[in-house]
Amino acid sequence: MDKASSGWINGFIGIVIFAGSLPATRAAVIDFDPTFLTCARATIAALLGLTLLLAFRQRRPDFEDVPSLALVALGVVVGFPLLSALALQYVSSTHSIVFVGLLPLCTAIFGVLRGGERPQPAFWLFSMLGSGLVVGYAMLGEVEISLQGDLLMLAAIVVCGLGYAEGARLSRKIGGWQIISWALVLSLPVMLPIALLTMPTSFDDVKAPAWFGFAYVSLFSMLIGFVFWYRGLAQGGIVAVGQLQLLQPFLGLGLATLFLHETVNGMMLFVTFGAVVCVAGAKRFAS
């Protein structure tokens, strides 16, 4: 199998795993404080990542790589988990999932700025059309829209795109699973104390769905998904493979409907489908 095909396969596996992140977070924040959830999931994933790094005797990153690792940690370890968890206190997971339609554009922009990739001009046309559908839906869509929740989700998407692109760029040198593991370890001295300080005095009222969501975002969303995702971006290109993120809303909407019994209306499906069509066009001009 050639490198590009392997990149698409790894990227798709990563997206399938990430599709469950927002529904799982929504389930978890019903019984867990968003700050505790963010720090606890990062702490658990960091301890697992540290175990892997020690078990496979991975050498420490070079000093000049530390700022990039800090950006990865800021984007995908702290920024997106915290901002999306806060947003999900105001909006449903089905509503927040549509914002994932902006991720390919954000990732592509940072792929150009940080990764040095140069897609064709037509790529930006399709990407902007897809993003316009998503933003238009957020501003004019359903009645239950929360401006605060939407702004938090937009901020989450921006920092996530930065973390994706920066991690993919650095994974060409260090390796996919090593990147997220080192980023998690770098954040551990901050995340662990905050997790302990914000930990509930009792877990008696935490129901099974919240525990499941907590376990999913700690193991799959925070660590395992990135093993495949960063490898896919590094192999197939940040701009090109990043377009797979437009499949995530479809998968996420299905999971939210199945497990959280949330309503998926026609407008959500129309916007998500339209965004996918636009990004399919963007993929054609990604390189």
CSV table of C-alpha atoms in Angstrom, one decimal:
chain,number,residue,atom,x,y,z
A,1,MET,CA,0.0,0.0,0.0
A,2,ASP,CA,1.4,3.4,-0.9
A,3,LYS,CA,1.9,6.2,1.6
A,4,ALA,CA,-1.0,8.3,0.5
A,5,SER,CA,-3.5,5.5,0.7
A,6,SER,CA,-2.2,4.5,4.1
A,7,GLY,CA,-2.7,8.1,5.2
A,8,TRP,CA,-6.3,8.1,4.1
A,9,ILE,CA,-7.0,4.9,5.9
A,10,ASN,CA,-5.4,6.0,9.2
A,11,GLY,CA,-7.1,9.4,8.9
A,12,PHE,CA,-10.5,7.7,8.4
A,13,ILE,CA,-10.0,5.5,11.5
A,14,GLY,CA,-9.1,8.6,13.5
A,15,ILE,CA,-12.3,10.4,12.3
A,16,VAL,CA,-14.5,7.5,13.2
A,17,ILE,CA,-13.1,7.6,16.7
A,18,PHE,CA,-13.4,11.4,17.0
A,19,ALA,CA,-17.0,11.2,15.8
A,20,GLY,CA,-18.0,10.0,19.3
A,21,SER,CA,-16.2,12.7,21.1
A,22,LEU,CA,-18.9,15.4,21.2
A,23,PRO,CA,-21.8,13.0,22.1
A,24,ALA,CA,-19.6,11.4,24.8
A,25,THR,CA,-18.7,14.8,26.1
A,26,ARG,CA,-22.3,15.8,26.2
A,27,ALA,CA,-23.1,12.7,28.2
A,28,ALA,CA,-20.3,13.4,30.6
A,29,VAL,CA,-21.0,17.1,31.3
A,30,ILE,CA,-24.5,16.2,32.6
A,31,ASP,CA,-22.9,14.9,35.8
A,32,PHE,CA,-19.2,16.2,35.6
A,33,ASP,CA,-18.0,19.8,35.8
A,34,PRO,CA,-16.4,20.8,32.4
A,35,THR,CA,-13.1,21.8,34.0
A,36,PHE,CA,-12.8,18.6,36.0
A,37,LEU,CA,-13.7,16.6,32.8
A,38,THR,CA,-11.1,18.4,30.7
A,39,CYS,CA,-8.3,18.0,33.2
A,40,ALA,CA,-9.2,14.5,34.3
A,41,ARG,CA,-9.4,13.1,30.8
A,42,ALA,CA,-6.0,14.7,30.0
A,43,THR,CA,-4.5,13.3,33.1
A,44,ILE,CA,-5.6,9.8,32.5
A,45,ALA,CA,-4.5,9.9,28.8
A,46,ALA,CA,-1.1,11.5,29.9
A,47,LEU,CA,-0.4,8.7,32.3
A,48,LEU,CA,-1.2,6.1,29.6
A,49,GLY,CA,1.0,8.0,27.1
A,50,LEU,CA,3.8,8.2,29.6
A,51,THR,CA,3.6,4.5,30.1
A,52,LEU,CA,3.9,3.9,26.4
A,53,LEU,CA,6.8,6.3,26.0
A,54,LEU,CA,8.7,4.5,28.8
A,55,ALA,CA,7.8,1.0,27.7
A,56,PHE,CA,9.0,1.7,24.1
A,57,ARG,CA,12.0,3.7,25.4
A,58,GLN,CA,11.2,6.8,23.2
A,59,ARG,CA,13.8,9.5,23.4
A,60,ARG,CA,12.8,12.9,24.6
A,61,PRO,CA,12.0,15.6,22.0
A,62,ASP,CA,14.6,18.2,21.1
A,63,PHE,CA,14.4,21.5,22.9
A,64,GLU,CA,13.4,23.3,19.7
A,65,ASP,CA,10.3,21.0,19.4
A,66,VAL,CA,8.9,22.0,22.8
A,67,PRO,CA,7.1,25.1,21.6
A,68,SER,CA,5.3,23.0,18.9
A,69,LEU,CA,4.4,20.4,21.5
A,70,ALA,CA,3.0,23.3,23.6
A,71,LEU,CA,0.8,24.4,20.7
A,72,VAL,CA,-0.4,20.8,20.3
A,73,ALA,CA,-1.3,20.7,24.0
A,74,LEU,CA,-2.9,24.1,23.9
A,75,GLY,CA,-5.1,23.1,20.9
A,76,VAL,CA,-6.1,19.5,21.5
A,77,VAL,CA,-5.4,18.7,25.1
A,78,VAL,CA,-6.7,21.8,26.8
A,79,GLY,CA,-8.4,24.1,24.3
A,80,PHE,CA,-10.8,22.0,22.3
A,81,PRO,CA,-11.9,19.7,25.2
A,82,LEU,CA,-12.5,22.6,27.6
A,83,LEU,CA,-14.2,25.0,25.2
A,84,SER,CA,-16.4,22.3,23.7
A,85,ALA,CA,-17.3,21.0,27.2
A,86,LEU,CA,-18.3,24.5,28.2
A,87,ALA,CA,-20.2,25.0,24.9
A,88,LEU,CA,-22.2,21.7,25.5
A,89,GLN,CA,-23.7,23.2,28.6
A,90,TYR,CA,-25.6,25.6,26.3
A,91,VAL,CA,-26.1,23.7,23.1
A,92,SER,CA,-27.0,20.1,22.2
A,93,SER,CA,-24.3,17.8,20.8
A,94,THR,CA,-26.2,17.6,17.5
A,95,HIS,CA,-26.0,21.4,17.2
A,96,SER,CA,-22.3,21.4,18.2
A,97,ILE,CA,-21.4,18.7,15.7
A,98,VAL,CA,-22.3,20.8,12.7
A,99,PHE,CA,-19.5,23.2,13.7
A,100,VAL,CA,-17.1,20.4,12.9
A,101,GLY,CA,-17.7,21.4,9.4
A,102,LEU,CA,-15.3,24.3,10.0
A,103,LEU,CA,-12.5,22.0,11.0
A,104,PRO,CA,-11.2,21.1,7.5
A,105,LEU,CA,-10.9,24.8,6.7
A,106,CYS,CA,-9.2,25.7,10.0
A,107,THR,CA,-6.8,22.7,9.6
A,108,ALA,CA,-6.0,23.6,6.0
A,109,ILE,CA,-5.3,27.3,6.9
A,110,PHE,CA,-2.9,26.2,9.7
A,111,GLY,CA,-1.5,23.5,7.4
A,112,VAL,CA,-0.5,26.4,5.0
A,113,LEU,CA,0.8,28.7,7.8
A,114,ARG,CA,2.6,26.0,9.8
A,115,GLY,CA,3.1,23.0,7.5
A,116,GLY,CA,4.1,24.8,4.3
A,117,GLU,CA,1.4,23.1,2.1
A,118,ARG,CA,0.0,25.0,-0.9
A,119,PRO,CA,-3.4,23.9,-2.2
A,120,GLN,CA,-4.8,25.2,-5.5
A,121,PRO,CA,-7.0,28.4,-5.5
A,122,ALA,CA,-10.1,26.4,-6.2
A,123,PHE,CA,-9.6,24.5,-2.9
A,124,TRP,CA,-10.3,27.7,-0.9
A,125,LEU,CA,-13.5,28.4,-2.9
A,126,PHE,CA,-15.0,25.0,-2.0
A,127,SER,CA,-13.8,25.3,1.6
A,128,MET,CA,-15.2,28.8,2.1
A,129,LEU,CA,-18.6,27.7,0.6
A,130,GLY,CA,-18.7,24.7,3.0
A,131,SER,CA,-17.8,26.9,6.0
A,132,GLY,CA,-20.3,29.5,4.9
A,133,LEU,CA,-23.1,26.9,5.1
A,134,VAL,CA,-22.0,26.0,8.7
A,135,VAL,CA,-21.7,29.6,9.9
A,136,GLY,CA,-25.0,30.5,8.3
A,137,TYR,CA,-26.7,27.6,10.1
A,138,ALA,CA,-25.2,28.7,13.4
A,139,MET,CA,-26.5,32.2,12.9
A,140,LEU,CA,-29.9,31.6,11.3
A,141,GLY,CA,-30.8,28.0,12.2
A,142,GLU,CA,-32.8,26.6,15.1
A,143,VAL,CA,-34.5,28.5,17.8
A,144,GLU,CA,-32.5,27.0,20.6
A,145,ILE,CA,-29.3,28.6,19.4
A,146,SER,CA,-27.1,30.0,22.2
A,147,LEU,CA,-24.7,32.8,21.1
A,148,GLN,CA,-22.4,31.9,24.0
A,149,GLY,CA,-22.4,28.2,23.1
A,150,ASP,CA,-21.8,29.0,19.4
A,151,LEU,CA,-18.9,31.3,20.2
A,152,LEU,CA,-17.3,28.7,22.5
A,153,MET,CA,-17.6,26.1,19.7
A,154,LEU,CA,-16.1,28.4,17.2
A,155,ALA,CA,-13.1,29.0,19.5
A,156,ALA,CA,-12.8,25.3,20.1
A,157,ILE,CA,-12.7,24.6,16.3
A,158,VAL,CA,-10.0,27.2,15.7
A,159,VAL,CA,-7.6,26.0,18.4
A,160,CYS,CA,-8.3,22.4,17.4
A,161,GLY,CA,-7.3,23.1,13.8
A,162,LEU,CA,-4.1,24.6,15.1
A,163,GLY,CA,-3.4,21.6,17.2
A,164,TYR,CA,-4.1,19.2,14.3
A,165,ALA,CA,-1.8,21.0,11.9
A,166,GLU,CA,1.0,21.5,14.3
A,167,GLY,CA,0.9,17.9,15.5
A,168,ALA,CA,0.9,16.6,11.9
A,169,ARG,CA,3.8,18.8,11.0
A,170,LEU,CA,5.9,17.6,14.0
A,171,SER,CA,4.8,14.0,13.6
A,172,ARG,CA,6.9,13.8,10.4
A,173,LYS,CA,9.9,14.1,12.7
A,174,ILE,CA,8.9,12.4,15.9
A,175,GLY,CA,6.0,10.1,15.0
A,176,GLY,CA,2.2,10.2,15.4
A,177,TRP,CA,1.5,8.5,18.8
A,178,GLN,CA,4.7,10.0,20.3
A,179,ILE,CA,3.4,13.6,19.5
A,180,ILE,CA,0.1,13.3,21.4
A,181,SER,CA,1.9,11.3,24.2
A,182,TRP,CA,4.5,14.0,24.7
A,183,ALA,CA,1.9,16.8,24.5
A,184,LEU,CA,-0.1,15.1,27.2
A,185,VAL,CA,2.9,14.6,29.4
A,186,LEU,CA,3.8,18.3,28.9
A,187,SER,CA,0.4,19.3,30.1
A,188,LEU,CA,0.3,16.8,33.1
A,189,PRO,CA,1.9,19.1,35.7
A,190,VAL,CA,-0.9,21.6,35.1
A,191,MET,CA,-3.8,19.2,34.5
A,192,LEU,CA,-3.3,16.8,37.4
A,193,PRO,CA,-3.5,19.5,40.2
A,194,ILE,CA,-6.5,21.1,38.6
A,195,ALA,CA,-8.2,17.8,38.3
A,196,LEU,CA,-7.6,17.1,42.0
A,197,LEU,CA,-8.9,20.5,43.0
A,198,THR,CA,-12.0,20.3,40.9
A,199,MET,CA,-12.8,16.7,41.6
A,200,PRO,CA,-16.3,16.1,43.0
A,201,THR,CA,-16.6,15.4,46.7
A,202,SER,CA,-18.7,12.4,45.8
A,203,PHE,CA,-19.3,10.3,42.7
A,204,ASP,CA,-22.5,8.7,44.0
A,205,ASP,CA,-24.8,10.8,41.8
A,206,VAL,CA,-22.8,10.2,38.6
A,207,LYS,CA,-24.8,8.0,36.3
A,208,ALA,CA,-23.6,5.3,33.9
A,209,PRO,CA,-23.9,7.4,30.7
A,210,ALA,CA,-21.6,10.1,32.2
A,211,TRP,CA,-19.1,7.4,33.2
A,212,PHE,CA,-19.1,6.0,29.7
A,213,GLY,CA,-18.6,9.4,28.2
A,214,PHE,CA,-15.8,10.1,30.6
A,215,ALA,CA,-14.1,6.8,29.7
A,216,TYR,CA,-14.5,7.4,26.0
A,217,VAL,CA,-13.1,10.9,25.9
A,218,SER,CA,-10.2,9.9,28.2
A,219,LEU,CA,-9.1,6.8,26.2
A,220,PHE,CA,-10.3,7.2,22.6
A,221,SER,CA,-10.8,10.9,22.0
A,222,MET,CA,-7.7,12.0,24.0
A,223,LEU,CA,-5.1,9.3,22.9
A,224,ILE,CA,-6.1,6.4,20.7
A,225,GLY,CA,-7.8,8.6,18.0
A,226,PHE,CA,-4.7,10.8,17.7
A,227,VAL,CA,-2.5,7.7,17.1
A,228,PHE,CA,-4.3,7.2,13.8
A,229,TRP,CA,-5.1,10.8,13.0
A,230,TYR,CA,-1.6,12.3,13.2
A,231,ARG,CA,-0.2,9.4,11.3
A,232,GLY,CA,-2.8,9.9,8.6
A,233,LEU,CA,-2.1,13.7,8.3
A,234,ALA,CA,1.6,13.1,8.1
A,235,GLN,CA,1.4,10.4,5.5
A,236,GLY,CA,-1.3,11.9,3.2
A,237,GLY,CA,-0.9,15.6,3.8
A,238,ILE,CA,-2.6,18.0,6.3
A,239,VAL,CA,-4.7,19.8,3.7
A,240,ALA,CA,-5.8,16.7,1.8
A,241,VAL,CA,-6.5,14.2,4.6
A,242,GLY,CA,-7.9,17.0,6.8
A,243,GLN,CA,-10.9,17.0,4.5
A,244,LEU,CA,-12.0,13.7,6.0
A,245,GLN,CA,-13.2,15.7,9.0
A,246,LEU,CA,-16.4,16.5,7.0
A,247,LEU,CA,-17.4,12.9,7.5
A,248,GLN,CA,-17.4,13.5,11.3
A,249,PRO,CA,-20.7,15.4,11.5
A,250,PHE,CA,-22.5,12.5,9.8
A,251,LEU,CA,-21.1,10.0,12.1
A,252,GLY,CA,-21.5,12.2,15.2
A,253,LEU,CA,-25.1,13.0,14.4
A,254,GLY,CA,-25.9,9.4,14.1
A,255,LEU,CA,-24.3,8.6,17.4
A,256,ALA,CA,-26.0,11.5,19.2
A,257,THR,CA,-29.4,10.3,17.9
A,258,LEU,CA,-28.7,6.7,18.8
A,259,PHE,CA,-27.3,7.1,22.3
A,260,LEU,CA,-28.5,10.5,23.5
A,261,HIS,CA,-31.9,10.4,21.7
A,262,GLU,CA,-31.4,13.9,20.4
A,263,THR,CA,-33.4,15.2,17.4
A,264,VAL,CA,-31.7,15.6,14.1
A,265,ASN,CA,-33.8,18.0,12.0
A,266,GLY,CA,-33.8,18.5,8.3
A,267,MET,CA,-31.8,21.7,8.4
A,268,MET,CA,-29.0,20.0,10.2
A,269,LEU,CA,-28.8,17.3,7.6
A,270,PHE,CA,-29.0,19.7,4.7
A,271,VAL,CA,-26.2,21.9,6.1
A,272,THR,CA,-24.0,18.9,6.9
A,273,PHE,CA,-24.6,17.3,3.5
A,274,GLY,CA,-23.9,20.6,1.7
A,275,ALA,CA,-20.6,21.0,3.7
A,276,VAL,CA,-19.5,17.5,2.7
A,277,VAL,CA,-20.2,18.2,-1.0
A,278,CYS,CA,-18.1,21.4,-0.8
A,279,VAL,CA,-15.2,19.7,0.9
A,280,ALA,CA,-15.4,16.8,-1.6
A,281,GLY,CA,-14.8,19.5,-4.2
A,282,ALA,CA,-12.0,21.0,-2.1
A,283,LYS,CA,-10.3,17.6,-1.9
A,284,ARG,CA,-10.0,17.5,-5.7
A,285,PHE,CA,-7.8,20.7,-5.5
A,286,ALA,CA,-6.0,20.0,-2.3
A,287,SER,CA,-2.6,19.6,-3.9
